[in-house]
Coordinates of C-alpha atoms in Angstrom, one line a residue:
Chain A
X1 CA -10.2 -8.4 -14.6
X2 CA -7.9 -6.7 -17.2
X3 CA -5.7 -3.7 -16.3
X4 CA -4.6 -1.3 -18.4
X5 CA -1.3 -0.2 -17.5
X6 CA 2.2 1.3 -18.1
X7 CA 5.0 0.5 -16.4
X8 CA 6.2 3.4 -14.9
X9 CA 3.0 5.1 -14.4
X10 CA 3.3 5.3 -10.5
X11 CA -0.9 5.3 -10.9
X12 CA -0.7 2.2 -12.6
X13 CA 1.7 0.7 -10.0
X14 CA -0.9 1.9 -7.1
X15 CA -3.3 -0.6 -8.6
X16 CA -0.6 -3.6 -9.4
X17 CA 0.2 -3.5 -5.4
X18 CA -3.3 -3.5 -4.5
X19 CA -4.2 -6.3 -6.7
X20 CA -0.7 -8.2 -5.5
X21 CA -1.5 -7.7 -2.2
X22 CA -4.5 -9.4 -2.5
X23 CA -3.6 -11.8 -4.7
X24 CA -6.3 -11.4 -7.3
X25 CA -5.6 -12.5 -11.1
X26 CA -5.9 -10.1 -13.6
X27 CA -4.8 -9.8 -17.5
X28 CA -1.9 -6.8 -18.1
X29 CA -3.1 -4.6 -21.4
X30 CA 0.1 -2.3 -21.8
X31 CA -1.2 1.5 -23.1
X32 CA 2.2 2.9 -24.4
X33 CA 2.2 6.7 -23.1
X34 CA 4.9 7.3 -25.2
X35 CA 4.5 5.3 -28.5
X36 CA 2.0 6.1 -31.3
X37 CA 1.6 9.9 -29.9
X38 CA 0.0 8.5 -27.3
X39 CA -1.5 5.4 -27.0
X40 CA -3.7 6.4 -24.3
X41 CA -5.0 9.4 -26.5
X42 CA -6.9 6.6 -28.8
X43 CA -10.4 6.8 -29.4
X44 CA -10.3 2.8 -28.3
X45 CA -8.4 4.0 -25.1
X46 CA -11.2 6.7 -24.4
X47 CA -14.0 4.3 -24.7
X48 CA -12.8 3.2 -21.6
X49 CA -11.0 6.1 -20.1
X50 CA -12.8 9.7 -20.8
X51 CA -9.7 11.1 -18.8
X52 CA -6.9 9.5 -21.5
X53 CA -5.2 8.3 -18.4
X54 CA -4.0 5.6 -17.0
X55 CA -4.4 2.8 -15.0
X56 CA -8.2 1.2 -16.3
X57 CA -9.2 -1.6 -14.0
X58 CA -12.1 -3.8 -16.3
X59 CA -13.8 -5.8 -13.9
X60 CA -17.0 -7.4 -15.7
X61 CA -18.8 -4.8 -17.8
X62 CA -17.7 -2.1 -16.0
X63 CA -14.5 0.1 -16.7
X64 CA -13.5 1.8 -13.4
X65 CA -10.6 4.8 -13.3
X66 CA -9.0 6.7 -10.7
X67 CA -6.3 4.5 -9.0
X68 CA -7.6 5.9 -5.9
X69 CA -11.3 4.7 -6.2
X70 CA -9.9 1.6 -7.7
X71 CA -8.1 0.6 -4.7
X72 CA -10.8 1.4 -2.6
X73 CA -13.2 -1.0 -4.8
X74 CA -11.0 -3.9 -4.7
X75 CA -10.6 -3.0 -0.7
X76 CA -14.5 -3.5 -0.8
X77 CA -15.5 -6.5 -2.5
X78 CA -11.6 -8.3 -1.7
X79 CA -11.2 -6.9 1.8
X80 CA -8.1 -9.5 2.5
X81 CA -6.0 -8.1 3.8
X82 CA -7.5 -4.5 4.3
X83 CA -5.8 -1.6 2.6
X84 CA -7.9 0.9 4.7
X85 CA -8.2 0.5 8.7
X86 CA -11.2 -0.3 10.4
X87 CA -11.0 2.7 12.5
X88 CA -12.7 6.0 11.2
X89 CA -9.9 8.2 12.6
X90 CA -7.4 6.0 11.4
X91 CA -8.9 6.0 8.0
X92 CA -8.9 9.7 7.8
X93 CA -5.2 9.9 8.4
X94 CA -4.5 7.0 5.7
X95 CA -6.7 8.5 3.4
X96 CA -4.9 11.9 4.0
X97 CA -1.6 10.8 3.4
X98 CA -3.0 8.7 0.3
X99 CA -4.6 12.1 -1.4
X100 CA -1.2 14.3 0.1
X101 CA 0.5 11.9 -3.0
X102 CA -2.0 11.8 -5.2
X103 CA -3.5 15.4 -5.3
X104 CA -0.4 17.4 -4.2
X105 CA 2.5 16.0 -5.7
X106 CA 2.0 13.2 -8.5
X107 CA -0.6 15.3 -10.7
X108 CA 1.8 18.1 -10.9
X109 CA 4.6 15.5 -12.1
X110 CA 2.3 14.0 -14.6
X111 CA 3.4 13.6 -18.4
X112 CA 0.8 15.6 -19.6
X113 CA 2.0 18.7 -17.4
X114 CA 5.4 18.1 -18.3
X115 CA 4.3 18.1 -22.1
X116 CA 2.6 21.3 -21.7
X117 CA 5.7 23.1 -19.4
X118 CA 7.9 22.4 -22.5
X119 CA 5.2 22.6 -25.9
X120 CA 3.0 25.2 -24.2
X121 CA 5.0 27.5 -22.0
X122 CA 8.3 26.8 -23.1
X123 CA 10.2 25.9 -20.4
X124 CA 13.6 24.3 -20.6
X125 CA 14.4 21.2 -19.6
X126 CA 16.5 21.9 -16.8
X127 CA 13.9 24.2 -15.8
X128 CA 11.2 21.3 -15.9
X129 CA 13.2 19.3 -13.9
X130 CA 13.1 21.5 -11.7
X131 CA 9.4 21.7 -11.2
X132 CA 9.6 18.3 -11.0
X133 CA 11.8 17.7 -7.8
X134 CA 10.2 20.9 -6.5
X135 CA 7.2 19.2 -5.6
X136 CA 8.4 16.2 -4.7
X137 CA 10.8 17.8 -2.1
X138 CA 7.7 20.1 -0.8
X139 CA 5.4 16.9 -0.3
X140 CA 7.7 14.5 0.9
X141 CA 8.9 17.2 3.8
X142 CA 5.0 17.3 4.7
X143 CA 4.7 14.3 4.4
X144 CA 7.7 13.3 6.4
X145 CA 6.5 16.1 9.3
X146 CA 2.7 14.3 9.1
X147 CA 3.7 10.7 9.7
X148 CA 6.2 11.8 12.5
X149 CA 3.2 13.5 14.7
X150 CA 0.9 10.8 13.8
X151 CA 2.3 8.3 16.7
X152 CA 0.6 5.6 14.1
X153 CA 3.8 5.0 12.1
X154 CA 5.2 1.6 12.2
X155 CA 7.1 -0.3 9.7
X156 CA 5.0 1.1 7.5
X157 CA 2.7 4.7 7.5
X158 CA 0.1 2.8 9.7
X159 CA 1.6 -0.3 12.2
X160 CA 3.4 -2.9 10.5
X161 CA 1.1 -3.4 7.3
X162 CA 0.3 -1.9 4.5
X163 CA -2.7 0.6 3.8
X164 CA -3.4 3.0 0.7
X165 CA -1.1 5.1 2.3
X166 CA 1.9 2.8 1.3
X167 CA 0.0 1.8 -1.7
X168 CA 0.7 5.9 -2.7
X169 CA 3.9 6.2 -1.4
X170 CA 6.0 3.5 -2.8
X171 CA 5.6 4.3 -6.7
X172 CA 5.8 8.5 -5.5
X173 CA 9.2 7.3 -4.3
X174 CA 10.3 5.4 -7.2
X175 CA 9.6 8.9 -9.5
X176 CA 11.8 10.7 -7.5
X177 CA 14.3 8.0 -7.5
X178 CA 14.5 8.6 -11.2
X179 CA 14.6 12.3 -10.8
X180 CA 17.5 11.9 -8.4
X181 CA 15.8 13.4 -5.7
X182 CA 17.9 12.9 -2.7
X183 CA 16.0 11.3 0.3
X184 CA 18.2 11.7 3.3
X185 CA 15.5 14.8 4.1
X186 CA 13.1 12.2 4.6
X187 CA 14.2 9.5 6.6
X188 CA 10.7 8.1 7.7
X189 CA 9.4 8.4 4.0
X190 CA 12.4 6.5 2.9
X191 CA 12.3 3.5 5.2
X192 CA 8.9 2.8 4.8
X193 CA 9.4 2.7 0.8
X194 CA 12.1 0.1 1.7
X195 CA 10.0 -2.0 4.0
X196 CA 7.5 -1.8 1.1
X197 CA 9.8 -2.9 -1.5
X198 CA 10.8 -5.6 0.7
X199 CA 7.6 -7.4 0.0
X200 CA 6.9 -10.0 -2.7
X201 CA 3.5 -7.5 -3.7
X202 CA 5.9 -4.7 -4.0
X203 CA 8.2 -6.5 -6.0
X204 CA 5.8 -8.0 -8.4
X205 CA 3.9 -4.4 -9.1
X206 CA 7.0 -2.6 -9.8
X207 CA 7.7 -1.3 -13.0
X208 CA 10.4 -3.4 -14.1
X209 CA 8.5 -6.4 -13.3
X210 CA 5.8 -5.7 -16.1
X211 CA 5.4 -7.0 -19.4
X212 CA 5.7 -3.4 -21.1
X213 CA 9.1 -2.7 -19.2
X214 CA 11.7 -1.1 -21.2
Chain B
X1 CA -15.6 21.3 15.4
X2 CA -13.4 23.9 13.9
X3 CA -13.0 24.3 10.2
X4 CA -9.7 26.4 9.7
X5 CA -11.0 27.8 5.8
X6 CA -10.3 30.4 3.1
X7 CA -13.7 31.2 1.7
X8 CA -12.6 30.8 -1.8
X9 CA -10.4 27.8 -1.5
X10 CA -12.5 25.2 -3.0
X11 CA -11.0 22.5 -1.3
X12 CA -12.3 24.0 1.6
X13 CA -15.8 25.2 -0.3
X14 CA -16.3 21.3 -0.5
X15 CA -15.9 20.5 3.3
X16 CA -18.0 23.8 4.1
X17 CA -21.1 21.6 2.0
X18 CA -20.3 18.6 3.8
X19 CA -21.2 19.9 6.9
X20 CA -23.8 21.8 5.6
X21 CA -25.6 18.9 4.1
X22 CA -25.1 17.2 6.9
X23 CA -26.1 20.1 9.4
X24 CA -23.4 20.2 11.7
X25 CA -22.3 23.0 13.1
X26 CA -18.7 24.2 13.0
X27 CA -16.8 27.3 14.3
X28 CA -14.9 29.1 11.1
X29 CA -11.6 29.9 11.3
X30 CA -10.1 32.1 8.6
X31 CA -6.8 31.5 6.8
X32 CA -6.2 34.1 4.7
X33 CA -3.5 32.6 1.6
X34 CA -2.8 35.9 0.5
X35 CA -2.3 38.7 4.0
X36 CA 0.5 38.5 5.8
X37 CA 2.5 36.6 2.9
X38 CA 0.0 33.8 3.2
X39 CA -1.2 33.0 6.8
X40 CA -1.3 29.2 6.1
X41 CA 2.7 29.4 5.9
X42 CA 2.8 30.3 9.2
X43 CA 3.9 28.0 12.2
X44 CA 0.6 28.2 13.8
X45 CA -0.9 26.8 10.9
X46 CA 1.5 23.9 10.1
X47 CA 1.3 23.0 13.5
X48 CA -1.7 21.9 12.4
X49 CA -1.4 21.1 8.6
X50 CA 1.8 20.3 7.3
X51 CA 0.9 20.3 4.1
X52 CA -0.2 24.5 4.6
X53 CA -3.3 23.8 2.5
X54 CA -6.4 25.0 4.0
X55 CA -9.0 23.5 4.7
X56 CA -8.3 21.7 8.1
X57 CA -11.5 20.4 10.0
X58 CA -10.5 20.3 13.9
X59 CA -12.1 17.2 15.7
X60 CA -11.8 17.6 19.4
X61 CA -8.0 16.6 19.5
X62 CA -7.9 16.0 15.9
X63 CA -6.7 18.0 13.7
X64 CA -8.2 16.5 10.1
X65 CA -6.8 17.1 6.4
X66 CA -7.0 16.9 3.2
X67 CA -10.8 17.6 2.1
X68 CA -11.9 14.7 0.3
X69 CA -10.6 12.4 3.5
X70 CA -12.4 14.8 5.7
X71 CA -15.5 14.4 3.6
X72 CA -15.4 10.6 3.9
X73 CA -14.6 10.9 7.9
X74 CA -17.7 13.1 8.3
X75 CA -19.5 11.0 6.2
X76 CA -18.8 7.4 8.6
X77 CA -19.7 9.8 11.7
X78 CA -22.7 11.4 10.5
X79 CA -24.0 9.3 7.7
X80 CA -27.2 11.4 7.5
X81 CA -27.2 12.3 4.5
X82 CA -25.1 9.8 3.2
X83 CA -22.9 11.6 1.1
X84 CA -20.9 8.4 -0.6
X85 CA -23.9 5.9 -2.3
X86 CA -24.4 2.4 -0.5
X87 CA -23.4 -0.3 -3.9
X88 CA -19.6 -0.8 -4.2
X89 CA -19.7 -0.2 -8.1
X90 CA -21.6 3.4 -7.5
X91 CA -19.3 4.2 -5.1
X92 CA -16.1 3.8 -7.2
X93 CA -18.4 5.9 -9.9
X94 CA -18.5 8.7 -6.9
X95 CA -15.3 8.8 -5.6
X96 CA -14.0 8.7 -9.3
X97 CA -15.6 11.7 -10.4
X98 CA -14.6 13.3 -7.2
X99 CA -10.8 12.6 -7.8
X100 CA -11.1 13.6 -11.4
X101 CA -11.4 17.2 -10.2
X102 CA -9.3 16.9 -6.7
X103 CA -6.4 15.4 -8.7
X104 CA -6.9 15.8 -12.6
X105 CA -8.1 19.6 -12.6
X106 CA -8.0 21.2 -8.8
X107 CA -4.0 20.8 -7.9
X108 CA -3.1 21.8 -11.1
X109 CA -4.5 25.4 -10.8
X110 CA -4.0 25.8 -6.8
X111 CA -2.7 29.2 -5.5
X112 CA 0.8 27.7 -4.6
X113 CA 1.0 26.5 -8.4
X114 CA 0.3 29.3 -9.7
X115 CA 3.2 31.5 -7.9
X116 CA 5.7 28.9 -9.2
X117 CA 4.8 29.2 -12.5
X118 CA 4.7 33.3 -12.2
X119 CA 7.9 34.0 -9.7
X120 CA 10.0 30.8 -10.4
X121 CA 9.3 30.0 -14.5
X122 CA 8.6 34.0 -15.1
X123 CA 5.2 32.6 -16.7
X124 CA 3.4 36.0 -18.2
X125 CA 0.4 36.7 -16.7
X126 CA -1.9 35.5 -19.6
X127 CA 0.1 32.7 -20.2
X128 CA -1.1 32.1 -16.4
X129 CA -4.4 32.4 -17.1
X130 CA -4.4 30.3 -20.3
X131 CA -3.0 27.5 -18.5
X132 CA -5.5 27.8 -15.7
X133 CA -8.7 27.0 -18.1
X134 CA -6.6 24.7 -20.2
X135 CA -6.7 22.2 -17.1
X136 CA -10.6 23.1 -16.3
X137 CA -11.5 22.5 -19.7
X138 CA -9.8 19.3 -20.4
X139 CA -11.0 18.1 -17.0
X140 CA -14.3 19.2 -17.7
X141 CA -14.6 17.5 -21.3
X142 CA -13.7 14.5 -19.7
X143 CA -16.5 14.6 -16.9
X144 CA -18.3 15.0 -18.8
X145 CA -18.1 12.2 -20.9
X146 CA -18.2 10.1 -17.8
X147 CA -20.9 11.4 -17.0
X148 CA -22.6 10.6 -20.4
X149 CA -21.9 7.2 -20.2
X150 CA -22.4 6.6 -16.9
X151 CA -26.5 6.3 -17.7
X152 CA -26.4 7.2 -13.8
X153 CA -26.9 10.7 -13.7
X154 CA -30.2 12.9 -12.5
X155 CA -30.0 16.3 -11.1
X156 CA -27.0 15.7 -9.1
X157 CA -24.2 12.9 -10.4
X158 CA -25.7 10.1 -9.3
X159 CA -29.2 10.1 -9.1
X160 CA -31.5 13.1 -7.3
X161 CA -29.4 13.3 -4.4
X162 CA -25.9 14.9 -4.2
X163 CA -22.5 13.0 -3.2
X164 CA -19.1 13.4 -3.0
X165 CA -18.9 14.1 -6.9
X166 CA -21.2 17.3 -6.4
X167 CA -19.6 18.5 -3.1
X168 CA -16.2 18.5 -5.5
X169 CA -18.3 19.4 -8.5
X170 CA -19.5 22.8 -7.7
X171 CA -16.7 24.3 -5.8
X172 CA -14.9 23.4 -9.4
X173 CA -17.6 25.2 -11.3
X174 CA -17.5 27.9 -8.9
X175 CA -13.5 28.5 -9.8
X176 CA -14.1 28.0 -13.8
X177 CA -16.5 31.1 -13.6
X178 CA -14.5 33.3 -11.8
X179 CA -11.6 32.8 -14.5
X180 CA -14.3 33.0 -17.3
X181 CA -14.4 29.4 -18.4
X182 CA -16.9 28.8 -21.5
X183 CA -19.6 26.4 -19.5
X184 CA -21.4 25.5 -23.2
X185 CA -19.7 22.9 -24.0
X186 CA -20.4 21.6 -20.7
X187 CA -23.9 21.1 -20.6
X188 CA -24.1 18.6 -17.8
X189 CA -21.6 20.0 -15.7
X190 CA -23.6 23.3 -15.7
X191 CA -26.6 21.9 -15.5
X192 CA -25.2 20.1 -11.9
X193 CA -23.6 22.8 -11.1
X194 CA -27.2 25.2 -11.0
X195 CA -29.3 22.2 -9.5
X196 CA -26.3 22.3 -6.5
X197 CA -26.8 26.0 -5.9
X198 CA -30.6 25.7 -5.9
X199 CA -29.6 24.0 -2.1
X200 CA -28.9 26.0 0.8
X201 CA -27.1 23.5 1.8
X202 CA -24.7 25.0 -1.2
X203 CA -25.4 28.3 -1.0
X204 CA -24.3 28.6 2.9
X205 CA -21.1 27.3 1.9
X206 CA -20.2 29.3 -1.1
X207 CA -17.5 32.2 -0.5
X208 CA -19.5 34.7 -0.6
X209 CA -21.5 33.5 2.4
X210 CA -18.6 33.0 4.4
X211 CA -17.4 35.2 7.2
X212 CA -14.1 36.0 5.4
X213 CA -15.5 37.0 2.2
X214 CA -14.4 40.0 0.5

C-alpha cells in the first residue's frame, strides 16, 4: 500500500495510527500542501484524489480517500485489533465522536478554508486565528460533555483501547496544540490524547515522525 | 423511535430517508434553529445532543447523534434495505462519497457557520452567499469526478439501488437549489439527485413533507 500524506495533516495522521496500530507496511508519498502552490492541486495528485485532499491510501489498483472510510476499510479486511466495537450501540457512539472531529471541527480548520478567510473574504490573521480556536473550543466542550455521559470512557473514549474515536481525536488535539488552545476546559479530552500518545502507534504516526517533517 | 429534526436541516433530511427506505416508523420532534434564538441551544436539547446539531434519533434509552453514525446504526438493526453495499472495496466507495459531502461541503455552509462569519467576521451578506456555493460547487466538481471514474454508477451511486452516498447526496442537492447553485455542470449529480426524488421513500422525507415545514 502507498499513502499519500503530509505531515501535519491531522487526516493524514488518522490513517498513519490506523495502519500503526495494525501494523501493516505501507510506502510514505509526501504531497507538499504548501510547496509548488499546492502539491496536492496537481493534475497527477487529482488522478488519484478528485477532492485535492489529503491522505490517498493506494491499496492494489484502487485509490481510496476519506480518512474516515479508509480506516474503516483497513478495520474490514485487517480487523486486528478492531478500531470499531463489535457492539452496534457502541459503534454508534464511536462513530459519533469520530464524525463530531471530523465533520464539526477539522473541516472548518482546513487549509483551504483558511486560504479562502484571508484571499477571499479578507480576514486578518488574528481574526482567522480566531476562527480557528473557536471551533476547536466549541467541539472539544461537546465533546468533553459527550464522553462524560457515555459511562463507556476508559483510558481511552471507549474502555482501555483504541477505536476511531481516538483515531480522530489525537491528531484534532495536536492542531490545537499548535494553535495554543488551552486544554484545561477539557480534562477528559486531554487525558485520553495523552494515553494515546503514550503508545508506540501514536508515536510512530505523528507528524514529526514522518519523512516530510519540517 | 423519536427523531428530534428541523425539516430543512439536511443532516437530518438524510436520517428522515433512512428510515423511510427502511420503513420504520418514528415520532417527529421539531427543533426549530431559528425561534426562540435557536431551540437546539437550549438545555433540553443538549441534554440530549451536546453538540446542539439536530438531527438526534432517540432509541428507547438512547439518545443517537451525528447522522451519518445514525444511518450506519439503523442500517446493522434493520438491514432491509441495506443501505451500505455488502464488498469492502464498495463500501469504502459509499461511505467516501458520503463524507465528501458530510465533511468537505455540508459543515462548511451549516447554520452555526454561517452566523460566525455574519456577526463575528462582519461577512456582507453576499459575500455570505458567495462563500456558501463556493463550497457546493467545489464539492460538487469533485463528486463528480469520483463519480466518473468510479465505472460504478447507475441511477443511484452505486448501482440501481440507493446507499448511504444518495441519502447524503440529495439532502445536498436539495440545499444547492435553494441557494441557486448552477446544477449544469453537474450532470451526474443532478441526474442522482431526480432519480432519488422519483422515490417516496425521498419525497416523505424532504422538508416540505415534514410536519414543521413552513
Amino acid at each position: 500500500m502507498q499513502l499519500y500524506s503530509y505531515f501535519r495533516s491531522s487526516a493524514s495522521f488518522r490513517v498513519r495510527i490506523a495502519l500503526q496500530l495494525k501494523g501493516l507496511p505501507y510506502d510514505y508519498v509526501p504531497v507538499h500542501l504548501l510547496k509548488d502552490g499546492g502539491q496536492q492541486l496537481k493534475p497527477e495528485y487529482r488522478a488519484l484524489n478528485a477532492d485535492a485532499l489529503v491522505p490517498t491510501l493506494v491499496d492494489g489498483d484502487h485509490a481510496l480517500t476519506q480518512s474516515l472510510a479508509i480506516v474503516e476499510y483497513l478495520d474490514e479486511l485487517h480487523p486486528q485489533p478492531l478500531l470499531l466495537p463489535g457492539d452496534a450501540l457502541e459503534r454508534a457512539y464511536v462513530r459519533a465522536l469520530a464524525l463530531e472531529i471530523a465533520c464539526d471541527i477539522h473541516p472548518l480548520n482546513n487549509l483551504r478554508v483558511l486560504k479562502y478567510l484571508k484571499h477571499t473574504l479578507g480576514v486578518s490573521e488574528e481574526a482567522k486565528d480566531g476562527w480557528y480556536r473557536h471551533w476547536i473550543e466549541q467541539g472539544f466542550a461537546a465533546l468533553e460533555i459527550a464522553l462524560a455521559r457515555s459511562g463507556r470512557v476508559g483510558r481511552f473514549c471507549l474502555g482501555d483501547t483504541p477505536t476511531l474515536a481516538d483515531v480522530c481525536l489525537a491528531p484534532q488535539v495536536f492542531n490545537a496544540q499548535r494553535f495554543n488552545v488551552d486544554l484545561a476546559p477539557f480534562p477528559t479530552v486531554a487525558r485520553i490524547h495523552e494515553a494515546c500518545m503514550a503508545l508506540p502507534a501514536f508515536q510512530n504516526a505523528a507528524p514529526k515522525a514522518q519523512p516530510d517533517a519540517e
